[in-house]
Structures are given as structure tokens and as C-alpha cells.
Amino acid sequence: MPITALASLADLTLSLSADFSWLTSLVETATGWVGLAVIFVYSFLIAFALPGVSEIVLAAPLDLGLSRGARLALIILVSGAGKAAGSVFAFHIGHQTKESGYFEKALARLPVDVMGWTERKAVTIAQDWGFAGLAAALCVPGFPDTLSIYAFSVLEDDYLKFAAASFVGSCGRLLVTLVGVEAVLAFL
């Protein structure tokens, strides 16, 4: 991927992340079967471009005629699929930028050694845990997905395992969030 294409992608990412409150509002009000498409697209974008957290999809008031449990299970599966697809896209971008060296050069100009710290942590987790480490990192509620996804994307080579780990981690994150919220509500 040429450097100009990467710069354009960076500009697109910044413009998307600059004001995506409309998308968050869309997810929070998503209803019906179209709401599932909104959840998929939001989860896809969260995986590679948007800052923020993916847990917001659990608040989507989908009115599908399903029980609460079935509705939440469907949201989790659709969000996990969207995040896995977005992760594969980020995985591809990560490999392209790794080969071009553009990303590393840009980070090297920062006063803080972001690349060194991230790479050391990601390498340690990847070496110790492999794809299970990616899935575990993605299970942490509130932690930016894109950091884990891009860190692992430059270290690993298997698209299918990467997508599977992203799916499992994304679904796990939403389940951890639901259990946490239910536990808090039980004590109120």
C-alpha cells in the first residue's frame, strides 16, 4: 500500500473519529432488524477506526419480538461478527503498514516510545498466549479495541485465527459487561 494511501486512510480515520456521536446515537436508538445492521457496521468501525467502546451495542433497544436473553445473544453475535470483520480489515492494514514502515516512522517521531512499549507488551502477550491473548485482551471492558487489534496485527500472520480470536474476545467482552452490570444491579 503506498504511503499516500496510508495517509488518506489516516485522514479518513481521523475524520471518522472526530465526530462519530451521530453513530453512537444511532446505535443507542437502533431498533428492528435494521438495528442489527447498524450494530454490525458500528462494531466493524470500532475494530479499526473509531475510538470509543463497543459495549454501547448492548443498549440498543432492538424490538424484534424476542425474549431479553435471545435479543442480547443476537446483539452479541452480530457485534462479534462485525468486530471480527473489522479486525480482519485492521489486520490487513497492519500488515501493509508494517511492510511500508510508515507507521513505525511516524510513531518514532513522538517524544514517548509508544511503539516500543506497545510492541514489548504485545509481543509478551502474543508469545505467552498467542491468539488466546488477543481474545483475552479484547474481553476487557472499556479498553480500546483498536490498540489490541493493531498491536496483534503486526505480530501474527493467520487471518482465520485472528478473526476467530477477535470474535471470541468481542463476544466475551460483551458477556463480561453484562455479568458486571447484572451484578451491580443485583446489589442496588
mmCIF file with all atom_site columns, C-alpha atoms in Angstrom:
data_model
loop_
_atom_site.group_PDB
_atom_site.id
_atom_site.type_symbol
_atom_site.label_atom_id
_atom_site.label_alt_id
_atom_site.label_comp_id
_atom_site.label_asym_id
_atom_site.label_entity_id
_atom_site.label_seq_id
_atom_site.pdbx_PDB_ins_code
_atom_site.Cartn_x
_atom_site.Cartn_y
_atom_site.Cartn_z
_atom_site.occupancy
_atom_site.B_iso_or_equiv
_atom_site.pdbx_formal_charge
_atom_site.auth_seq_id
_atom_site.auth_comp_id
_atom_site.auth_asym_id
_atom_site.auth_atom_id
_atom_site.pdbx_PDB_model_num
ATOM 1   C CA . MET A 1 1   ? 0.000   0.000   0.000  1.00 0.00 ? 1   MET A CA 1
ATOM 2   C CA . PRO A 1 2   ? 1.597   3.300   -0.998 1.00 0.00 ? 2   PRO A CA 1
ATOM 3   C CA . ILE A 1 3   ? 2.276   5.932   1.635  1.00 0.00 ? 3   ILE A CA 1
ATOM 4   C CA . THR A 1 4   ? -0.316  8.280   0.079  1.00 0.00 ? 4   THR A CA 1
ATOM 5   C CA . ALA A 1 5   ? -2.970  5.600   0.522  1.00 0.00 ? 5   ALA A CA 1
ATOM 6   C CA . LEU A 1 6   ? -1.964  5.174   4.158  1.00 0.00 ? 6   LEU A CA 1
ATOM 7   C CA . ALA A 1 7   ? -2.083  8.933   4.683  1.00 0.00 ? 7   ALA A CA 1
ATOM 8   C CA . SER A 1 8   ? -5.572  9.000   3.138  1.00 0.00 ? 8   SER A CA 1
ATOM 9   C CA . LEU A 1 9   ? -6.622  6.144   5.412  1.00 0.00 ? 9   LEU A CA 1
ATOM 10  C CA . ALA A 1 10  ? -5.240  8.047   8.410  1.00 0.00 ? 10  ALA A CA 1
ATOM 11  C CA . ASP A 1 11  ? -7.198  11.151  7.340  1.00 0.00 ? 11  ASP A CA 1
ATOM 12  C CA . LEU A 1 12  ? -10.358 9.062   6.984  1.00 0.00 ? 12  LEU A CA 1
ATOM 13  C CA . THR A 1 13  ? -9.809  7.530   10.422 1.00 0.00 ? 13  THR A CA 1
ATOM 14  C CA . LEU A 1 14  ? -9.348  10.965  11.982 1.00 0.00 ? 14  LEU A CA 1
ATOM 15  C CA . SER A 1 15  ? -12.426 12.382  10.280 1.00 0.00 ? 15  SER A CA 1
ATOM 16  C CA . LEU A 1 16  ? -14.494 9.384   11.367 1.00 0.00 ? 16  LEU A CA 1
ATOM 17  C CA . SER A 1 17  ? -13.250 9.602   14.927 1.00 0.00 ? 17  SER A CA 1
ATOM 18  C CA . ALA A 1 18  ? -13.557 13.388  15.122 1.00 0.00 ? 18  ALA A CA 1
ATOM 19  C CA . ASP A 1 19  ? -17.349 13.301  15.272 1.00 0.00 ? 19  ASP A CA 1
ATOM 20  C CA . PHE A 1 20  ? -18.985 9.935   15.442 1.00 0.00 ? 20  PHE A CA 1
ATOM 21  C CA . SER A 1 21  ? -21.538 10.912  18.090 1.00 0.00 ? 21  SER A CA 1
ATOM 22  C CA . TRP A 1 22  ? -24.259 10.559  15.451 1.00 0.00 ? 22  TRP A CA 1
ATOM 23  C CA . LEU A 1 23  ? -23.268 6.913   15.032 1.00 0.00 ? 23  LEU A CA 1
ATOM 24  C CA . THR A 1 24  ? -23.327 6.324   18.776 1.00 0.00 ? 24  THR A CA 1
ATOM 25  C CA . SER A 1 25  ? -26.797 7.870   18.905 1.00 0.00 ? 25  SER A CA 1
ATOM 26  C CA . LEU A 1 26  ? -27.859 5.684   16.008 1.00 0.00 ? 26  LEU A CA 1
ATOM 27  C CA . VAL A 1 27  ? -26.745 2.571   17.915 1.00 0.00 ? 27  VAL A CA 1
ATOM 28  C CA . GLU A 1 28  ? -28.488 3.714   21.091 1.00 0.00 ? 28  GLU A CA 1
ATOM 29  C CA . THR A 1 29  ? -31.749 4.120   19.186 1.00 0.00 ? 29  THR A CA 1
ATOM 30  C CA . ALA A 1 30  ? -31.356 1.187   16.769 1.00 0.00 ? 30  ALA A CA 1
ATOM 31  C CA . THR A 1 31  ? -34.500 -0.842  16.570 1.00 0.00 ? 31  THR A CA 1
ATOM 32  C CA . GLY A 1 32  ? -35.873 -3.619  14.428 1.00 0.00 ? 32  GLY A CA 1
ATOM 33  C CA . TRP A 1 33  ? -33.869 -5.808  12.108 1.00 0.00 ? 33  TRP A CA 1
ATOM 34  C CA . VAL A 1 34  ? -32.195 -2.767  10.536 1.00 0.00 ? 34  VAL A CA 1
ATOM 35  C CA . GLY A 1 35  ? -30.793 -2.097  14.003 1.00 0.00 ? 35  GLY A CA 1
ATOM 36  C CA . LEU A 1 36  ? -28.756 -5.297  13.695 1.00 0.00 ? 36  LEU A CA 1
ATOM 37  C CA . ALA A 1 37  ? -27.113 -3.896  10.563 1.00 0.00 ? 37  ALA A CA 1
ATOM 38  C CA . VAL A 1 38  ? -26.331 -0.699  12.490 1.00 0.00 ? 38  VAL A CA 1
ATOM 39  C CA . ILE A 1 39  ? -24.743 -2.786  15.263 1.00 0.00 ? 39  ILE A CA 1
ATOM 40  C CA . PHE A 1 40  ? -22.682 -4.752  12.730 1.00 0.00 ? 40  PHE A CA 1
ATOM 41  C CA . VAL A 1 41  ? -21.403 -1.585  10.993 1.00 0.00 ? 41  VAL A CA 1
ATOM 42  C CA . TYR A 1 42  ? -20.647 0.142   14.308 1.00 0.00 ? 42  TYR A CA 1
ATOM 43  C CA . SER A 1 43  ? -18.735 -2.912  15.563 1.00 0.00 ? 43  SER A CA 1
ATOM 44  C CA . PHE A 1 44  ? -16.851 -3.141  12.262 1.00 0.00 ? 44  PHE A CA 1
ATOM 45  C CA . LEU A 1 45  ? -15.809 0.522   12.512 1.00 0.00 ? 45  LEU A CA 1
ATOM 46  C CA . ILE A 1 46  ? -14.912 0.279   16.210 1.00 0.00 ? 46  ILE A CA 1
ATOM 47  C CA . ALA A 1 47  ? -12.458 -2.509  15.384 1.00 0.00 ? 47  ALA A CA 1
ATOM 48  C CA . PHE A 1 48  ? -10.229 -0.446  13.129 1.00 0.00 ? 48  PHE A CA 1
ATOM 49  C CA . ALA A 1 49  ? -11.089 3.244   13.103 1.00 0.00 ? 49  ALA A CA 1
ATOM 50  C CA . LEU A 1 50  ? -13.377 4.652   15.764 1.00 0.00 ? 50  LEU A CA 1
ATOM 51  C CA . PRO A 1 51  ? -12.303 5.458   19.289 1.00 0.00 ? 51  PRO A CA 1
ATOM 52  C CA . GLY A 1 52  ? -14.722 4.509   21.978 1.00 0.00 ? 52  GLY A CA 1
ATOM 53  C CA . VAL A 1 53  ? -16.099 1.331   23.402 1.00 0.00 ? 53  VAL A CA 1
ATOM 54  C CA . SER A 1 54  ? -18.105 -1.406  21.806 1.00 0.00 ? 54  SER A CA 1
ATOM 55  C CA . GLU A 1 55  ? -20.255 -2.124  24.869 1.00 0.00 ? 55  GLU A CA 1
ATOM 56  C CA . ILE A 1 56  ? -22.740 0.537   23.772 1.00 0.00 ? 56  ILE A CA 1
ATOM 57  C CA . VAL A 1 57  ? -24.346 -2.007  21.428 1.00 0.00 ? 57  VAL A CA 1
ATOM 58  C CA . LEU A 1 58  ? -25.881 -3.689  24.474 1.00 0.00 ? 58  LEU A CA 1
ATOM 59  C CA . ALA A 1 59  ? -28.041 -0.586  24.949 1.00 0.00 ? 59  ALA A CA 1
ATOM 60  C CA . ALA A 1 60  ? -29.645 -0.896  21.503 1.00 0.00 ? 60  ALA A CA 1
ATOM 61  C CA . PRO A 1 61  ? -33.410 -1.155  22.049 1.00 0.00 ? 61  PRO A CA 1
ATOM 62  C CA . LEU A 1 62  ? -33.987 -3.690  19.300 1.00 0.00 ? 62  LEU A CA 1
ATOM 63  C CA . ASP A 1 63  ? -37.651 -4.573  19.175 1.00 0.00 ? 63  ASP A CA 1
ATOM 64  C CA . LEU A 1 64  ? -37.548 -7.939  17.460 1.00 0.00 ? 64  LEU A CA 1
ATOM 65  C CA . GLY A 1 65  ? -40.233 -9.800  19.369 1.00 0.00 ? 65  GLY A CA 1
ATOM 66  C CA . LEU A 1 66  ? -37.571 -11.891 21.119 1.00 0.00 ? 66  LEU A CA 1
ATOM 67  C CA . SER A 1 67  ? -37.013 -12.543 24.794 1.00 0.00 ? 67  SER A CA 1
ATOM 68  C CA . ARG A 1 68  ? -34.429 -10.339 26.523 1.00 0.00 ? 68  ARG A CA 1
ATOM 69  C CA . GLY A 1 69  ? -31.908 -13.180 26.564 1.00 0.00 ? 69  GLY A CA 1
ATOM 70  C CA . ALA A 1 70  ? -32.381 -14.001 22.880 1.00 0.00 ? 70  ALA A CA 1
ATOM 71  C CA . ARG A 1 71  ? -32.154 -10.308 21.945 1.00 0.00 ? 71  ARG A CA 1
ATOM 72  C CA . LEU A 1 72  ? -28.905 -9.876  23.883 1.00 0.00 ? 72  LEU A CA 1
ATOM 73  C CA . ALA A 1 73  ? -27.470 -13.089 22.424 1.00 0.00 ? 73  ALA A CA 1
ATOM 74  C CA . LEU A 1 74  ? -28.272 -11.859 18.913 1.00 0.00 ? 74  LEU A CA 1
ATOM 75  C CA . ILE A 1 75  ? -26.701 -8.456  19.627 1.00 0.00 ? 75  ILE A CA 1
ATOM 76  C CA . ILE A 1 76  ? -23.568 -10.151 20.967 1.00 0.00 ? 76  ILE A CA 1
ATOM 77  C CA . LEU A 1 77  ? -23.244 -12.464 17.957 1.00 0.00 ? 77  LEU A CA 1
ATOM 78  C CA . VAL A 1 78  ? -23.843 -9.689  15.398 1.00 0.00 ? 78  VAL A CA 1
ATOM 79  C CA . SER A 1 79  ? -21.442 -7.345  17.183 1.00 0.00 ? 79  SER A CA 1
ATOM 80  C CA . GLY A 1 80  ? -18.834 -10.107 17.444 1.00 0.00 ? 80  GLY A CA 1
ATOM 81  C CA . ALA A 1 81  ? -19.153 -10.815 13.720 1.00 0.00 ? 81  ALA A CA 1
ATOM 82  C CA . GLY A 1 82  ? -18.831 -7.111  12.898 1.00 0.00 ? 82  GLY A CA 1
ATOM 83  C CA . LYS A 1 83  ? -15.787 -6.745  15.126 1.00 0.00 ? 83  LYS A CA 1
ATOM 84  C CA . ALA A 1 84  ? -14.191 -9.868  13.632 1.00 0.00 ? 84  ALA A CA 1
ATOM 85  C CA . ALA A 1 85  ? -14.709 -8.482  10.116 1.00 0.00 ? 85  ALA A CA 1
ATOM 86  C CA . GLY A 1 86  ? -13.310 -5.096  11.133 1.00 0.00 ? 86  GLY A CA 1
ATOM 87  C CA . SER A 1 87  ? -10.388 -6.825  12.833 1.00 0.00 ? 87  SER A CA 1
ATOM 88  C CA . VAL A 1 88  ? -9.510  -8.667  9.638  1.00 0.00 ? 88  VAL A CA 1
ATOM 89  C CA . PHE A 1 89  ? -9.563  -5.325  7.824  1.00 0.00 ? 89  PHE A CA 1
ATOM 90  C CA . ALA A 1 90  ? -7.290  -3.843  10.529 1.00 0.00 ? 90  ALA A CA 1
ATOM 91  C CA . PHE A 1 91  ? -5.134  -6.974  10.316 1.00 0.00 ? 91  PHE A CA 1
ATOM 92  C CA . HIS A 1 92  ? -4.636  -6.348  6.605  1.00 0.00 ? 92  HIS A CA 1
ATOM 93  C CA . ILE A 1 93  ? -3.881  -2.660  7.198  1.00 0.00 ? 93  ILE A CA 1
ATOM 94  C CA . GLY A 1 94  ? -1.445  -3.603  9.964  1.00 0.00 ? 94  GLY A CA 1
ATOM 95  C CA . HIS A 1 95  ? 0.435   -5.909  7.636  1.00 0.00 ? 95  HIS A CA 1
ATOM 96  C CA . GLN A 1 96  ? 0.543   -3.289  4.894  1.00 0.00 ? 96  GLN A CA 1
ATOM 97  C CA . THR A 1 97  ? 1.830   -0.579  7.232  1.00 0.00 ? 97  THR A CA 1
ATOM 98  C CA . LYS A 1 98  ? 4.349   -2.973  8.768  1.00 0.00 ? 98  LYS A CA 1
ATOM 99  C CA . GLU A 1 99  ? 5.742   -3.669  5.325  1.00 0.00 ? 99  GLU A CA 1
ATOM 100 C CA . SER A 1 100 ? 5.843   0.026   4.386  1.00 0.00 ? 100 SER A CA 1
ATOM 101 C CA . GLY A 1 101 ? 7.401   1.151   7.687  1.00 0.00 ? 101 GLY A CA 1
ATOM 102 C CA . TYR A 1 102 ? 5.273   4.336   7.567  1.00 0.00 ? 102 TYR A CA 1
ATOM 103 C CA . PHE A 1 103 ? 3.526   3.732   10.888 1.00 0.00 ? 103 PHE A CA 1
ATOM 104 C CA . GLU A 1 104 ? 6.723   2.919   12.758 1.00 0.00 ? 104 GLU A CA 1
ATOM 105 C CA . LYS A 1 105 ? 8.436   6.043   11.387 1.00 0.00 ? 105 LYS A CA 1
ATOM 106 C CA . ALA A 1 106 ? 5.514   8.238   12.453 1.00 0.00 ? 106 ALA A CA 1
ATOM 107 C CA . LEU A 1 107 ? 5.491   6.774   15.964 1.00 0.00 ? 107 LEU A CA 1
ATOM 108 C CA . ALA A 1 108 ? 9.283   7.075   16.221 1.00 0.00 ? 108 ALA A CA 1
ATOM 109 C CA . ARG A 1 109 ? 8.906   10.867  15.904 1.00 0.00 ? 109 ARG A CA 1
ATOM 110 C CA . LEU A 1 110 ? 6.804   11.048  19.081 1.00 0.00 ? 110 LEU A CA 1
ATOM 111 C CA . PRO A 1 111 ? 8.560   12.123  22.305 1.00 0.00 ? 111 PRO A CA 1
ATOM 112 C CA . VAL A 1 112 ? 7.329   8.965   24.049 1.00 0.00 ? 112 VAL A CA 1
ATOM 113 C CA . ASP A 1 113 ? 8.356   5.490   22.893 1.00 0.00 ? 113 ASP A CA 1
ATOM 114 C CA . VAL A 1 114 ? 4.778   4.362   22.154 1.00 0.00 ? 114 VAL A CA 1
ATOM 115 C CA . MET A 1 115 ? 5.848   1.783   19.612 1.00 0.00 ? 115 MET A CA 1
ATOM 116 C CA . GLY A 1 116 ? 8.467   0.267   21.887 1.00 0.00 ? 116 GLY A CA 1
ATOM 117 C CA . TRP A 1 117 ? 6.158   -0.025  24.874 1.00 0.00 ? 117 TRP A CA 1
ATOM 118 C CA . THR A 1 118 ? 3.208   -1.332  22.843 1.00 0.00 ? 118 THR A CA 1
ATOM 119 C CA . GLU A 1 119 ? 5.370   -3.746  20.928 1.00 0.00 ? 119 GLU A CA 1
ATOM 120 C CA . ARG A 1 120 ? 7.026   -5.089  24.089 1.00 0.00 ? 120 ARG A CA 1
ATOM 121 C CA . LYS A 1 121 ? 3.660   -5.644  25.788 1.00 0.00 ? 121 LYS A CA 1
ATOM 122 C CA . ALA A 1 122 ? 2.020   -7.090  22.688 1.00 0.00 ? 122 ALA A CA 1
ATOM 123 C CA . VAL A 1 123 ? 4.990   -9.337  21.933 1.00 0.00 ? 123 VAL A CA 1
ATOM 124 C CA . THR A 1 124 ? 4.994   -10.632 25.503 1.00 0.00 ? 124 THR A CA 1
ATOM 125 C CA . ILE A 1 125 ? 1.272   -11.367 25.407 1.00 0.00 ? 125 ILE A CA 1
ATOM 126 C CA . ALA A 1 126 ? 1.458   -12.849 21.897 1.00 0.00 ? 126 ALA A CA 1
ATOM 127 C CA . GLN A 1 127 ? 4.408   -15.066 22.801 1.00 0.00 ? 127 GLN A CA 1
ATOM 128 C CA . ASP A 1 128 ? 2.897   -16.206 26.077 1.00 0.00 ? 128 ASP A CA 1
ATOM 129 C CA . TRP A 1 129 ? -0.700  -16.551 24.987 1.00 0.00 ? 129 TRP A CA 1
ATOM 130 C CA . GLY A 1 130 ? -0.898  -16.352 21.175 1.00 0.00 ? 130 GLY A CA 1
ATOM 131 C CA . PHE A 1 131 ? -4.372  -15.790 19.816 1.00 0.00 ? 131 PHE A CA 1
ATOM 132 C CA . ALA A 1 132 ? -5.845  -16.528 23.238 1.00 0.00 ? 132 ALA A CA 1
ATOM 133 C CA . GLY A 1 133 ? -4.006  -13.386 24.390 1.00 0.00 ? 133 GLY A CA 1
ATOM 134 C CA . LEU A 1 134 ? -5.775  -11.330 21.742 1.00 0.00 ? 134 LEU A CA 1
ATOM 135 C CA . ALA A 1 135 ? -9.124  -12.789 22.751 1.00 0.00 ? 135 ALA A CA 1
ATOM 136 C CA . ALA A 1 136 ? -8.366  -12.084 26.427 1.00 0.00 ? 136 ALA A CA 1
ATOM 137 C CA . ALA A 1 137 ? -7.239  -8.512  25.684 1.00 0.00 ? 137 ALA A CA 1
ATOM 138 C CA . LEU A 1 138 ? -10.464 -7.888  23.782 1.00 0.00 ? 138 LEU A CA 1
ATOM 139 C CA . CYS A 1 139 ? -12.505 -9.184  26.743 1.00 0.00 ? 139 CYS A CA 1
ATOM 140 C CA . VAL A 1 140 ? -11.517 -6.203  28.900 1.00 0.00 ? 140 VAL A CA 1
ATOM 141 C CA . PRO A 1 141 ? -14.478 -3.799  29.006 1.00 0.00 ? 141 PRO A CA 1
ATOM 142 C CA . GLY A 1 142 ? -13.635 -0.171  28.359 1.00 0.00 ? 142 GLY A CA 1
ATOM 143 C CA . PHE A 1 143 ? -10.198 -0.884  26.892 1.00 0.00 ? 143 PHE A CA 1
ATOM 144 C CA . PRO A 1 144 ? -9.847  0.425   23.320 1.00 0.00 ? 144 PRO A CA 1
ATOM 145 C CA . ASP A 1 145 ? -10.247 -2.452  20.880 1.00 0.00 ? 145 ASP A CA 1
ATOM 146 C CA . THR A 1 146 ? -8.133  -0.853  18.189 1.00 0.00 ? 146 THR A CA 1
ATOM 147 C CA . LEU A 1 147 ? -4.997  -0.874  20.363 1.00 0.00 ? 147 LEU A CA 1
ATOM 148 C CA . SER A 1 148 ? -5.126  -4.636  20.888 1.00 0.00 ? 148 SER A CA 1
ATOM 149 C CA . ILE A 1 149 ? -6.147  -5.352  17.320 1.00 0.00 ? 149 ILE A CA 1
ATOM 150 C CA . TYR A 1 150 ? -3.406  -3.307  15.685 1.00 0.00 ? 150 TYR A CA 1
ATOM 151 C CA . ALA A 1 151 ? -0.759  -4.484  18.157 1.00 0.00 ? 151 ALA A CA 1
ATOM 152 C CA . PHE A 1 152 ? -1.512  -8.113  17.367 1.00 0.00 ? 152 PHE A CA 1
ATOM 153 C CA . SER A 1 153 ? -1.948  -7.470  13.647 1.00 0.00 ? 153 SER A CA 1
ATOM 154 C CA . VAL A 1 154 ? 1.731   -6.714  13.157 1.00 0.00 ? 154 VAL A CA 1
ATOM 155 C CA . LEU A 1 155 ? 2.791   -9.796  15.100 1.00 0.00 ? 155 LEU A CA 1
ATOM 156 C CA . GLU A 1 156 ? 0.605   -12.530 13.700 1.00 0.00 ? 156 GLU A CA 1
ATOM 157 C CA . ASP A 1 157 ? 0.002   -13.935 10.203 1.00 0.00 ? 157 ASP A CA 1
ATOM 158 C CA . ASP A 1 158 ? -3.106  -16.126 10.280 1.00 0.00 ? 158 ASP A CA 1
ATOM 159 C CA . TYR A 1 159 ? -6.246  -14.264 9.153  1.00 0.00 ? 159 TYR A CA 1
ATOM 160 C CA . LEU A 1 160 ? -8.685  -17.002 10.181 1.00 0.00 ? 160 LEU A CA 1
ATOM 161 C CA . LYS A 1 161 ? -7.268  -17.436 13.691 1.00 0.00 ? 161 LYS A CA 1
ATOM 162 C CA . PHE A 1 162 ? -7.116  -13.653 14.061 1.00 0.00 ? 162 PHE A CA 1
ATOM 163 C CA . ALA A 1 163 ? -10.794 -13.330 13.089 1.00 0.00 ? 163 ALA A CA 1
ATOM 164 C CA . ALA A 1 164 ? -11.769 -16.177 15.437 1.00 0.00 ? 164 ALA A CA 1
ATOM 165 C CA . ALA A 1 165 ? -9.850  -14.645 18.353 1.00 0.00 ? 165 ALA A CA 1
ATOM 166 C CA . SER A 1 166 ? -11.449 -11.270 17.644 1.00 0.00 ? 166 SER A CA 1
ATOM 167 C CA . PHE A 1 167 ? -14.916 -12.827 17.542 1.00 0.00 ? 167 PHE A CA 1
ATOM 168 C CA . VAL A 1 168 ? -14.397 -14.750 20.787 1.00 0.00 ? 168 VAL A CA 1
ATOM 169 C CA . GLY A 1 169 ? -12.845 -11.741 22.532 1.00 0.00 ? 169 GLY A CA 1
ATOM 170 C CA . SER A 1 170 ? -15.568 -9.386  21.352 1.00 0.00 ? 170 SER A CA 1
ATOM 171 C CA . CYS A 1 171 ? -18.358 -11.694 22.465 1.00 0.00 ? 171 CYS A CA 1
ATOM 172 C CA . GLY A 1 172 ? -16.512 -12.328 25.727 1.00 0.00 ? 172 GLY A CA 1
ATOM 173 C CA . ARG A 1 173 ? -16.207 -8.588  26.360 1.00 0.00 ? 173 ARG A CA 1
ATOM 174 C CA . LEU A 1 174 ? -19.948 -8.098  25.971 1.00 0.00 ? 174 LEU A CA 1
ATOM 175 C CA . LEU A 1 175 ? -20.667 -11.076 28.233 1.00 0.00 ? 175 LEU A CA 1
ATOM 176 C CA . VAL A 1 176 ? -18.269 -9.752  30.892 1.00 0.00 ? 176 VAL A CA 1
ATOM 177 C CA . THR A 1 177 ? -20.005 -6.377  30.654 1.00 0.00 ? 177 THR A CA 1
ATOM 178 C CA . LEU A 1 178 ? -23.459 -7.948  31.021 1.00 0.00 ? 178 LEU A CA 1
ATOM 179 C CA . VAL A 1 179 ? -22.395 -10.025 34.017 1.00 0.00 ? 179 VAL A CA 1
ATOM 180 C CA . GLY A 1 180 ? -20.817 -6.951  35.627 1.00 0.00 ? 180 GLY A CA 1
ATOM 181 C CA . VAL A 1 181 ? -23.884 -4.790  35.064 1.00 0.00 ? 181 VAL A CA 1
ATOM 182 C CA . GLU A 1 182 ? -26.198 -7.545  36.347 1.00 0.00 ? 182 GLU A CA 1
ATOM 183 C CA . ALA A 1 183 ? -24.024 -7.966  39.449 1.00 0.00 ? 183 ALA A CA 1
ATOM 184 C CA . VAL A 1 184 ? -24.102 -4.241  40.192 1.00 0.00 ? 184 VAL A CA 1
ATOM 185 C CA . LEU A 1 185 ? -27.863 -4.105  39.663 1.00 0.00 ? 185 LEU A CA 1
ATOM 186 C CA . ALA A 1 186 ? -28.347 -7.068  41.991 1.00 0.00 ? 186 ALA A CA 1
ATOM 187 C CA . PHE A 1 187 ? -26.736 -5.111  44.828 1.00 0.00 ? 187 PHE A CA 1
ATOM 188 C CA . LEU A 1 188 ? -28.743 -1.919  44.286 1.00 0.00 ? 188 LEU A CA 1
#
